[in-house]
Amino acid sequence: MRQLLVTGGAGFIGSNFVRYWLAHHADDRLVVLDALTYAGNLESLSGLESLANYQFIHGDICDAELLEEILPENDIDTIVHFAAESHVDRSILGPEAFIRTNVQGTFTLLEAARKAWVNARRGQRLVHVSTDEVFGSLERHEPPFTETSRYRPNSPYAASKAAADHLVRAYFHTYGLPVLTTNCSNNYGPYQFPEKLIPLTIINALENKPIPVYGDGCNVRDWLHVEDHCRGIEAVLAAGEKGQTYSIGASNERENLDIVQQICNCLDGMLPSKRPRRDLITFVTDRPGHDRRYAIDASRMRNELGWHPTYAFADGLEQTVRWYLAHRRWWERVRRGDYRHYYAQQYGVSEA
Ligand code: NAD
Ligand code: DAU
């Protein structure tokens, strides 16, 4: 039986992980720590409150005192660290919050774990959930990223995650902290905040609004269903080697424009409209420093941990589209407040 602390558990991947874990590990106890920033949403965890082995704590990973209380009080032996500022465009508009949470926050968490786990028991583990963006951008002909790829972060977001990865590595080598890092490719699925490409496209297409595509739309991302990512973290927790890093991805490279068109076609099939929704596609100014291509070689996950993705992309995308259709209340609520201001600033439209 494990006692888990999940940071950032009210966000997209965190909330999917919490649901997945409680459904598959009913004997474990799970504490979620989340600051409930614009991206955190308790509604993504609704229905879990009544479980005796689940607790939510509203708090900040930069709060050392709080962490130093939570870890021993709950006898935490497993930490899954999702909490982060996660959106590249916001990191370009305002990088400071990214340095605070992703760098300072990860440092604070590592220090708290080091203190709490001073007499390391067998089985204690901290999984730091990172991203393929730390490796920079690939040319079309280059092989996908692996665990040995060079760090070459290009956005403030990627640089802040790279800094966190380095701290995690250093805490293993210097203090022997039982850490593991995962570098995952782009996730999609239920509960993703609508600032990201896939939910943004679904929602704008549903509302008959322009669908903004940056640059020429030919940037490539390697898409993985969020549940497959959660299963990957589960595999790393179960059998990963301490101090190691694991690249997670589905070898599912797609150009942005293809994804957007696929979503439009999918919606046209489900809810026919007068004009094909692909007519809403609008090419807009490119993201500064926009990475051209990400791709992951997940051989280590497959060969050493026996993990493999289970979702075919077309099925996962259709399931995701259906989820947004069925959860209008969820996305209408998260879009209120700060998001309207951000959207207006990012896409140069009025805040109405
Ligand atoms: P998200 O933005 O949806 O969620 C982040 C969560 O962290 C939110 O609930 C937010 O409230 C919380 N949080 C932010 N600052 C905090 C703080 N100071 N203290 C406590 N909680 C705080 O992000 P996501 O897409 O779910 O990503 C989760 C993690 O996975 C991140 O570390 C991200 O870098 C990584 N990752 C994401 C993807 C992806 O495609 N989304 C891919 C690879 C890796
Ligand atoms: O690769 C993993 C990363 O994937 C994670 O670390 C990040 O947290 C996550 O946000 C994601 O980063 P991206 O920048 O790749 O995701 P995003 O959904 O913002 O954009 C996907 C692609 O779509 C990217 O090439 C930019 C483009 N895009 C995005 C938006 C929001 C558009 O063309 N138009 C848009 O409006």
PDB file of C-alpha atoms and ligand atoms in Angstrom, residues 86-89 131-133 157 184-186 195-197 200 212-214 219 221 223 256 287 290 294 347, ligand 2:
ATOM      1  CA  SER A  86       2.453  24.493 -18.611  1.00  0.00           C
ATOM      2  CA  HIS A  87       1.467  26.726 -21.531  1.00  0.00           C
ATOM      3  CA  VAL A  88       4.211  27.900 -23.906  1.00  0.00           C
ATOM      4  CA  ASP A  89       2.302  30.972 -25.135  1.00  0.00           C
ATOM      5  CA  THR A 131       8.362  17.224 -21.216  1.00  0.00           C
ATOM      6  CA  ASP A 132      10.032  16.545 -24.566  1.00  0.00           C
ATOM      7  CA  GLU A 133      10.244  20.332 -25.087  1.00  0.00           C
ATOM      8  CA  TYR A 157       8.475  27.248 -20.404  1.00  0.00           C
ATOM      9  CA  CYS A 184       6.648  12.995 -22.411  1.00  0.00           C
ATOM     10  CA  SER A 185       5.311  14.250 -25.721  1.00  0.00           C
ATOM     11  CA  ASN A 186       2.070  16.210 -26.291  1.00  0.00           C
ATOM     12  CA  GLU A 195      -5.913  27.215 -24.233  1.00  0.00           C
ATOM     13  CA  LYS A 196      -4.191  24.167 -25.816  1.00  0.00           C
ATOM     14  CA  LEU A 197      -4.514  23.321 -29.528  1.00  0.00           C
ATOM     15  CA  LEU A 200      -9.262  25.146 -28.434  1.00  0.00           C
ATOM     16  CA  PRO A 212      -6.249  29.993 -35.060  1.00  0.00           C
ATOM     17  CA  VAL A 213      -3.389  28.062 -36.668  1.00  0.00           C
ATOM     18  CA  TYR A 214       0.096  29.456 -36.102  1.00  0.00           C
ATOM     19  CA  ASN A 219       4.689  22.193 -37.147  1.00  0.00           C
ATOM     20  CA  ARG A 221       3.819  17.246 -32.520  1.00  0.00           C
ATOM     21  CA  TRP A 223       0.442  13.027 -29.686  1.00  0.00           C
ATOM     22  CA  ASN A 256      -1.033  20.816 -36.660  1.00  0.00           C
ATOM     23  CA  ARG A 287       4.443  31.781 -32.026  1.00  0.00           C
ATOM     24  CA  HIS A 290       8.016  28.149 -32.448  1.00  0.00           C
ATOM     25  CA  TYR A 294       8.885  17.144 -31.543  1.00  0.00           C
ATOM     26  CA  TYR A 347      -5.275  36.329 -30.368  1.00  0.00           C
TER      27      TYR A 347
HETATM   28  O1  DAU B   2       5.460  18.512 -26.004  1.00  0.00           O
HETATM   29  C1  DAU B   2       4.913  18.533 -24.713  1.00  0.00           C
HETATM   30  C2  DAU B   2       4.281  19.877 -24.466  1.00  0.00           C
HETATM   31  O2  DAU B   2       3.084  19.914 -25.224  1.00  0.00           O
HETATM   32  C3  DAU B   2       3.990  20.137 -22.996  1.00  0.00           C
HETATM   33  O3  DAU B   2       5.198  20.192 -22.278  1.00  0.00           O
HETATM   34  C4  DAU B   2       3.231  21.452 -22.818  1.00  0.00           C
HETATM   35  O4  DAU B   2       2.877  21.621 -21.450  1.00  0.00           O
HETATM   36  C5  DAU B   2       1.991  21.407 -23.672  1.00  0.00           C
HETATM   37  O5  DAU B   2       1.316  22.643 -23.579  1.00  0.00           O
HETATM   38  C6  DAU B   2       2.339  21.107 -25.121  1.00  0.00           C
HETATM   39  O6  DAU B   2       3.053  22.195 -25.719  1.00  0.00           O
HETATM   40  P1  DAU B   2       2.750  22.695 -27.221  1.00  0.00           P
HETATM   41  O7  DAU B   2       3.207  24.086 -27.337  1.00  0.00           O
HETATM   42  O8  DAU B   2       3.244  21.721 -28.211  1.00  0.00           O
HETATM   43  O9  DAU B   2       1.125  22.586 -27.184  1.00  0.00           O
HETATM   44  P2  DAU B   2      -0.026  23.568 -27.724  1.00  0.00           P
HETATM   45  O10 DAU B   2      -1.311  22.835 -27.595  1.00  0.00           O
HETATM   46  O11 DAU B   2       0.071  24.919 -27.119  1.00  0.00           O
HETATM   47  O12 DAU B   2       0.347  23.692 -29.261  1.00  0.00           O
HETATM   48  C7  DAU B   2       0.414  22.547 -30.095  1.00  0.00           C
HETATM   49  C8  DAU B   2       0.832  23.032 -31.487  1.00  0.00           C
HETATM   50  O13 DAU B   2      -0.256  23.800 -32.027  1.00  0.00           O
HETATM   51  C9  DAU B   2       2.030  23.946 -31.477  1.00  0.00           C
HETATM   52  O14 DAU B   2       2.801  23.712 -32.644  1.00  0.00           O
HETATM   53  C10 DAU B   2       1.441  25.342 -31.542  1.00  0.00           C
HETATM   54  C11 DAU B   2       0.163  25.146 -32.340  1.00  0.00           C
HETATM   55  N1  DAU B   2      -0.947  26.048 -31.990  1.00  0.00           N
HETATM   56  C12 DAU B   2      -1.308  26.175 -30.685  1.00  0.00           C
HETATM   57  C13 DAU B   2      -2.332  27.021 -30.314  1.00  0.00           C
HETATM   58  C14 DAU B   2      -2.702  27.189 -28.859  1.00  0.00           C
HETATM   59  C15 DAU B   2      -1.633  26.710 -33.001  1.00  0.00           C
HETATM   60  O15 DAU B   2      -1.320  26.572 -34.200  1.00  0.00           O
HETATM   61  N2  DAU B   2      -2.661  27.549 -32.632  1.00  0.00           N
HETATM   62  C16 DAU B   2      -3.020  27.749 -31.326  1.00  0.00           C
HETATM   63  O16 DAU B   2      -3.941  28.561 -31.069  1.00  0.00           O
END
